[in-house]
Coordinates of C-alpha atoms and ligand atoms in Angstrom, one line a residue:
M1 CA 99.7 121.5 115.9
A2 CA 99.8 118.0 117.2
R3 CA 101.2 115.2 114.8
I4 CA 98.4 113.0 114.0
F5 CA 98.7 109.7 112.6
S6 CA 96.1 106.9 111.8
G7 CA 95.7 103.7 109.8
I8 CA 92.7 101.6 108.4
Q9 CA 93.0 98.2 106.6
P10 CA 91.9 97.7 103.1
S11 CA 90.1 94.4 103.8
G12 CA 86.3 94.3 103.3
Q13 CA 84.0 97.3 102.8
L14 CA 84.0 100.5 104.7
H15 CA 81.2 100.8 107.0
I16 CA 79.5 103.5 109.2
G17 CA 81.5 102.3 112.3
N18 CA 84.6 103.1 110.4
Y19 CA 83.1 106.4 109.6
L20 CA 81.7 107.5 113.0
G21 CA 84.5 105.9 115.0
A22 CA 87.5 107.0 113.2
L23 CA 87.2 108.7 109.6
R24 CA 85.1 111.7 110.6
N25 CA 87.6 112.5 113.2
W26 CA 90.6 112.0 110.7
V27 CA 88.5 114.7 108.5
R28 CA 88.0 116.9 111.3
E29 CA 91.8 117.0 112.6
Q30 CA 93.4 116.9 109.3
N31 CA 96.1 119.4 109.0
D32 CA 99.7 119.8 107.6
D33 CA 100.9 117.4 110.3
A34 CA 98.3 114.7 109.8
L35 CA 99.2 111.4 108.1
Y36 CA 96.7 108.8 107.2
C37 CA 97.7 105.3 105.9
V38 CA 96.0 102.4 104.1
V39 CA 97.6 99.5 106.1
D40 CA 97.8 97.0 103.4
L41 CA 100.7 94.9 105.4
H42 CA 98.2 94.5 108.2
A43 CA 95.5 92.9 105.8
L44 CA 98.2 90.1 104.9
T45 CA 97.4 88.6 108.5
E46 CA 94.3 87.3 107.4
D47 CA 93.4 85.0 104.4
V48 CA 94.8 86.7 101.4
D49 CA 93.6 87.0 98.0
P50 CA 96.0 88.9 96.2
A51 CA 93.9 90.7 93.4
E52 CA 91.3 91.8 96.4
V53 CA 94.2 93.3 98.4
R54 CA 95.4 95.1 95.4
R55 CA 91.8 96.4 94.6
G56 CA 90.9 97.0 98.2
S57 CA 93.9 99.2 98.7
L58 CA 93.2 101.6 95.9
E59 CA 89.5 101.5 96.6
L60 CA 90.2 102.4 100.2
A61 CA 92.4 105.3 99.2
V62 CA 89.5 106.6 97.2
G63 CA 87.2 106.1 99.9
L64 CA 89.5 108.2 102.2
L65 CA 89.4 111.2 99.7
A66 CA 85.6 110.6 99.3
V67 CA 84.9 111.0 103.0
G68 CA 86.8 114.4 102.9
L69 CA 90.5 113.9 103.6
D70 CA 92.2 116.6 101.2
P71 CA 95.8 115.7 100.1
E72 CA 96.6 119.1 99.8
V73 CA 96.2 119.3 103.4
C74 CA 97.3 116.1 104.9
T75 CA 99.5 113.0 103.7
I76 CA 97.6 110.0 102.6
F77 CA 99.7 106.9 101.4
V78 CA 100.0 103.2 101.5
Q79 CA 102.0 101.4 104.3
S80 CA 103.8 99.1 102.0
H81 CA 105.1 101.9 99.8
V82 CA 107.3 103.0 103.0
P83 CA 109.5 100.3 103.8
E84 CA 110.4 101.6 107.2
H85 CA 107.1 100.2 108.7
A86 CA 108.2 96.6 108.3
R87 CA 111.8 97.4 109.2
L88 CA 110.8 99.2 112.6
S89 CA 108.3 96.6 113.4
W90 CA 111.1 94.0 113.5
L91 CA 113.0 96.0 116.0
L92 CA 110.0 96.5 118.2
E93 CA 109.2 92.8 118.0
C94 CA 112.4 92.2 119.6
T95 CA 111.2 94.2 122.5
V96 CA 107.8 93.0 123.1
T97 CA 107.1 90.1 124.9
Y98 CA 105.0 86.9 123.9
G99 CA 102.8 87.3 126.8
E100 CA 101.9 90.9 125.8
L101 CA 101.1 89.9 122.5
T102 CA 98.8 86.8 123.4
R103 CA 96.9 89.0 126.0
M104 CA 95.5 91.2 123.1
T105 CA 91.6 90.5 123.0
Q106 CA 91.9 91.1 119.1
F107 CA 94.4 88.4 118.8
K108 CA 92.4 86.0 121.2
D109 CA 89.2 86.6 119.1
K110 CA 90.7 86.3 115.7
S111 CA 92.9 83.4 116.5
K112 CA 89.8 81.4 117.5
R113 CA 88.1 82.1 114.2
G114 CA 90.2 80.5 111.7
D115 CA 92.1 77.1 111.8
V116 CA 95.4 78.5 111.0
V117 CA 96.8 81.3 113.4
R118 CA 99.7 83.0 111.3
G119 CA 102.6 84.8 113.2
G120 CA 101.6 88.1 111.6
L121 CA 98.1 88.0 113.6
L122 CA 100.2 87.8 116.7
T123 CA 102.6 90.6 116.0
Y124 CA 100.0 92.9 114.4
P125 CA 100.0 95.3 117.2
V126 CA 103.7 95.8 116.9
L127 CA 103.4 96.8 113.3
M128 CA 100.7 99.2 114.4
A129 CA 103.0 100.6 117.0
A130 CA 105.9 100.9 114.3
D131 CA 103.4 102.9 112.0
I132 CA 102.7 105.3 114.8
F133 CA 106.4 105.9 116.1
L134 CA 107.7 106.4 112.7
Y135 CA 106.1 109.8 112.6
N136 CA 106.6 111.0 116.0
T137 CA 102.8 111.0 116.3
E138 CA 101.3 112.7 119.5
V139 CA 97.5 111.8 118.8
V140 CA 96.0 108.8 117.1
P141 CA 92.3 108.9 116.3
V142 CA 90.6 105.5 116.4
G143 CA 87.5 103.8 117.5
D144 CA 87.1 102.0 120.8
D145 CA 88.3 98.6 119.5
Q146 CA 92.0 99.9 119.3
R147 CA 92.4 101.1 122.7
Q148 CA 94.2 98.0 123.9
H149 CA 96.5 98.2 120.9
M150 CA 97.2 101.7 121.8
E151 CA 97.9 101.0 125.4
L152 CA 100.5 98.4 124.1
T153 CA 101.8 101.0 121.8
R154 CA 102.5 103.4 124.7
V155 CA 104.2 100.7 126.8
L156 CA 106.4 99.9 123.9
A157 CA 107.5 103.5 123.4
E158 CA 108.3 104.0 127.0
R159 CA 110.1 100.6 127.2
F160 CA 112.2 101.6 124.3
N161 CA 112.9 105.0 125.6
N162 CA 113.9 103.8 129.0
R163 CA 116.1 100.9 127.6
F164 CA 117.7 102.6 124.6
G165 CA 117.4 106.2 125.2
E166 CA 114.6 108.9 124.2
T167 CA 113.6 107.7 120.8
F168 CA 109.9 107.6 120.4
V169 CA 107.1 109.9 121.3
V170 CA 104.6 108.4 123.4
P171 CA 101.2 108.7 121.7
E172 CA 97.6 109.3 122.9
A173 CA 94.6 107.8 121.5
M174 CA 91.7 109.9 120.5
V175 CA 88.5 108.0 120.8
P176 CA 85.0 109.9 120.1
T177 CA 82.7 109.9 123.2
F178 CA 79.6 108.3 121.4
A179 CA 79.6 105.9 118.7
A180 CA 83.3 104.9 119.2
R181 CA 81.9 101.3 119.0
V182 CA 79.0 101.2 116.4
M183 CA 77.3 97.9 117.2
D184 CA 76.0 95.3 114.5
L185 CA 72.2 96.1 113.8
Q186 CA 71.2 92.7 113.7
D187 CA 73.0 91.8 117.0
P188 CA 73.8 94.9 118.9
T189 CA 76.0 93.1 121.4
R190 CA 78.7 92.5 118.7
K191 CA 80.6 95.5 117.0
M192 CA 79.9 96.3 113.3
S193 CA 82.8 95.0 111.5
K194 CA 84.1 94.5 108.0
S195 CA 84.0 90.9 107.9
E196 CA 81.0 89.5 106.0
L197 CA 79.4 87.6 108.8
S198 CA 76.4 89.9 109.1
P199 CA 75.5 91.7 105.7
Q200 CA 72.2 93.0 107.2
G201 CA 73.5 94.2 110.4
T202 CA 76.3 96.2 108.6
V203 CA 75.6 99.7 107.0
N204 CA 78.3 100.0 104.4
M205 CA 79.4 103.6 103.2
Y206 CA 78.2 102.9 99.7
D207 CA 74.8 101.3 100.5
D208 CA 72.2 103.1 98.3
A209 CA 69.3 104.8 100.4
D210 CA 66.9 101.8 99.9
T211 CA 69.4 99.4 101.4
V212 CA 70.4 101.9 104.4
A213 CA 66.6 102.4 105.1
R214 CA 65.8 98.7 104.8
K215 CA 68.7 97.8 107.3
V216 CA 67.8 100.3 109.7
R217 CA 64.3 99.5 109.9
R218 CA 65.1 95.9 110.5
A219 CA 67.4 96.8 113.2
V220 CA 67.1 94.6 116.4
T221 CA 65.7 96.5 119.3
D222 CA 64.0 95.2 122.2
T223 CA 60.3 94.7 123.4
D224 CA 60.1 97.4 126.2
G225 CA 59.1 100.0 123.7
E226 CA 60.6 102.9 125.6
V227 CA 63.3 105.1 124.0
R228 CA 66.0 105.5 126.3
W229 CA 69.7 105.6 126.2
D230 CA 70.9 102.4 128.1
R231 CA 73.8 100.8 126.5
E232 CA 73.6 97.7 128.9
G233 CA 69.9 97.4 129.1
K234 CA 68.9 98.4 125.8
P235 CA 71.9 97.9 123.4
G236 CA 69.9 98.1 120.1
V237 CA 68.2 101.1 120.9
A238 CA 71.4 102.8 122.3
N239 CA 73.2 102.0 119.2
L240 CA 70.6 103.6 117.0
L241 CA 70.7 106.8 119.4
E242 CA 74.4 107.0 119.4
I243 CA 74.4 106.9 115.6
L244 CA 71.9 109.7 115.3
A245 CA 73.7 111.6 118.1
A246 CA 77.0 111.4 116.5
L247 CA 75.6 112.4 113.0
G248 CA 74.3 115.5 114.5
D249 CA 76.9 116.2 117.2
E250 CA 74.4 115.8 120.0
D251 CA 74.3 113.8 123.2
P252 CA 72.2 110.5 122.9
K253 CA 70.3 111.3 126.1
A254 CA 69.0 114.4 124.6
V255 CA 68.1 112.6 121.3
A256 CA 66.3 110.0 123.2
E257 CA 64.0 112.6 124.7
R258 CA 62.6 113.7 121.3
Y259 CA 61.2 110.3 120.5
E260 CA 58.2 108.3 121.6
T261 CA 58.5 105.2 119.3
Y262 CA 61.1 103.0 117.8
G263 CA 59.6 103.5 114.6
A264 CA 60.2 107.3 114.5
L265 CA 63.8 106.7 115.8
K266 CA 64.6 104.4 113.0
D267 CA 63.0 106.6 110.3
D268 CA 65.4 109.5 111.5
V269 CA 68.4 107.4 111.8
A270 CA 67.8 106.1 108.2
G271 CA 67.3 109.6 107.1
A272 CA 70.4 111.1 108.7
L273 CA 72.5 108.3 107.5
I274 CA 71.2 108.6 103.8
E275 CA 71.9 112.3 104.0
A276 CA 75.5 111.8 105.3
L277 CA 76.4 109.1 102.9
A278 CA 74.9 110.2 99.9
P279 CA 77.6 112.9 98.8
I280 CA 80.5 110.5 100.0
R281 CA 79.1 107.9 97.5
A282 CA 78.9 110.5 94.7
R283 CA 82.3 111.8 95.2
R284 CA 83.6 108.1 95.3
D285 CA 82.0 107.2 92.0
E286 CA 83.7 110.4 90.5
L287 CA 87.2 109.5 91.9
L288 CA 86.8 105.9 90.6
E289 CA 86.7 107.3 87.2
D290 CA 90.3 108.2 87.2
P291 CA 92.5 106.0 89.4
A292 CA 95.6 107.2 87.9
V293 CA 95.0 110.6 89.8
V294 CA 94.6 108.5 93.1
R295 CA 97.7 106.6 92.4
A296 CA 99.7 109.6 91.6
L297 CA 98.7 111.3 95.0
L298 CA 99.7 108.2 96.8
A299 CA 103.0 108.1 95.4
R300 CA 103.4 111.9 96.5
G301 CA 102.0 110.8 99.9
A302 CA 104.6 108.0 100.3
D303 CA 107.6 110.1 99.3
R304 CA 106.5 112.8 102.1
A305 CA 105.9 109.9 104.6
G306 CA 109.1 108.1 103.6
E307 CA 111.3 111.2 104.3
M308 CA 110.2 111.3 107.8
A309 CA 110.0 107.5 108.4
S310 CA 113.6 107.0 107.3
V311 CA 115.0 109.6 110.0
T312 CA 113.0 107.9 112.8
Y313 CA 114.0 104.4 111.7
A314 CA 117.6 105.2 111.5
R315 CA 117.3 106.7 115.1
A316 CA 115.9 103.6 116.3
A317 CA 118.4 101.1 114.6
A318 CA 121.3 103.3 116.0
A319 CA 119.7 103.3 119.5
M320 CA 119.5 99.4 119.4
G321 CA 123.1 99.3 118.3
L322 CA 122.9 98.3 114.4
L323 CA 125.9 99.2 112.6
A324 CA 125.1 102.2 110.3
P325 CA 125.4 101.1 106.6
Ligands
LIG1 P1 90.4 99.0 111.1 O1 90.8 98.7 109.7 O2 89.7 97.7 111.7 O3 89.2 100.1 111.4 C1 89.7 101.3 111.2 C2 89.2 102.4 112.1 O4 87.6 102.2 112.3 C3 87.4 102.0 113.7 N1 86.3 101.1 113.8 C4 85.2 101.4 114.2 N2 84.7 102.3 115.2 C5 83.4 102.5 115.6 N3 82.6 101.3 115.6 C6 83.1 100.1 114.9 N4 82.2 99.2 114.8 C7 84.4 100.2 114.3 N5 85.0 99.4 113.4 C8 86.2 99.7 113.1 C9 88.7 101.3 114.3 O5 88.7 101.7 115.6 C10 89.8 102.0 113.5 O6 90.1 103.4 114.0 N6 94.6 98.2 113.7 C11 93.9 99.0 113.0 C12 94.6 99.8 111.9 C13 96.1 100.3 111.9 C14 96.2 101.6 112.8 C15 97.4 101.9 112.8 C16 95.3 102.5 113.6 C17 97.1 100.0 111.8 N7 98.1 100.8 112.1 C18 98.2 102.9 113.4 C19 95.9 103.5 114.2 C20 97.5 103.7 114.2 C21 92.6 98.4 112.5 O7 92.7 97.3 112.1 O8 91.7 99.3 112.0

């Protein structure tokens, strides 16, 4: 079985892009060798509200359980509970170049948004590479927006291995064929995201049925009226088709053939989402009643992860010439 690792930031609300692009694959691929991480250190790269980071981390862990990750099967933990993530990140920062980091499109986009650009925003993908390397990860289930970070990760692994000797496994990204980039319902040229820029365009995982139905009904389409899967020409309709196709494990082209009108398509997208999200929301409400159970489980996850991480970190530190303590 392949070693799997992936991470998700505890900032903002979980939305259906996270679910269809990543979390569903996490659940499908979970096994004894899979680790899933609440990457709280990554969340510090943007404006920090300490209470929110703390609350968000626990709530996200609850969300991961609610979507169907089973802590008896896989390992679920919080990044900052395993100090080797930050430690290995530093070693890798000393191998990456400034040019490689400034070329990252996510850095370019995010650094344009705020008035301060913090160092952590620039080195963000290096921490991500450290996350992945620590567990000898072979497969990383992510959405389309992480492809470039994954390419840099592979470059860093190969460079380190060539320069300092075989140390890291070179990982592969696992990106779904459809709905790997769920678009904003109000602006289908923009990716659905956790930021609060477009509350009406974002379907959150815990939205109630009425809210989901309203957001889907108001989704921006086009005036051409024909239901057809065409990402370039008809991004709004294509997005709805991909959401429905992904939920039913179908092909969006085949789904399109069943519909004559946008109204009928929207009704079914809303219906399928409501059906998929209802049990997740119910399970999350249940789990939130007993956060101590979740915290205990995160502690166990961090112990398990920490054992593996310390071995890889020591190997990398030795390879780079750090004197063993
Ligand atoms: P994050 O927290 O932004 O998103 C978590 C996962 O959700 C996917 N995703 C989407 N998929 C489809 N459509 C969308 N609109 C959409 N929005 C988000 C993301 O691709 C991601 O898989 N850098 C990562 C977190 C991370 C990580 C890692 C991932 C840190 N270390 C190590 C893998 C391995 C991030 O910010 O994801």
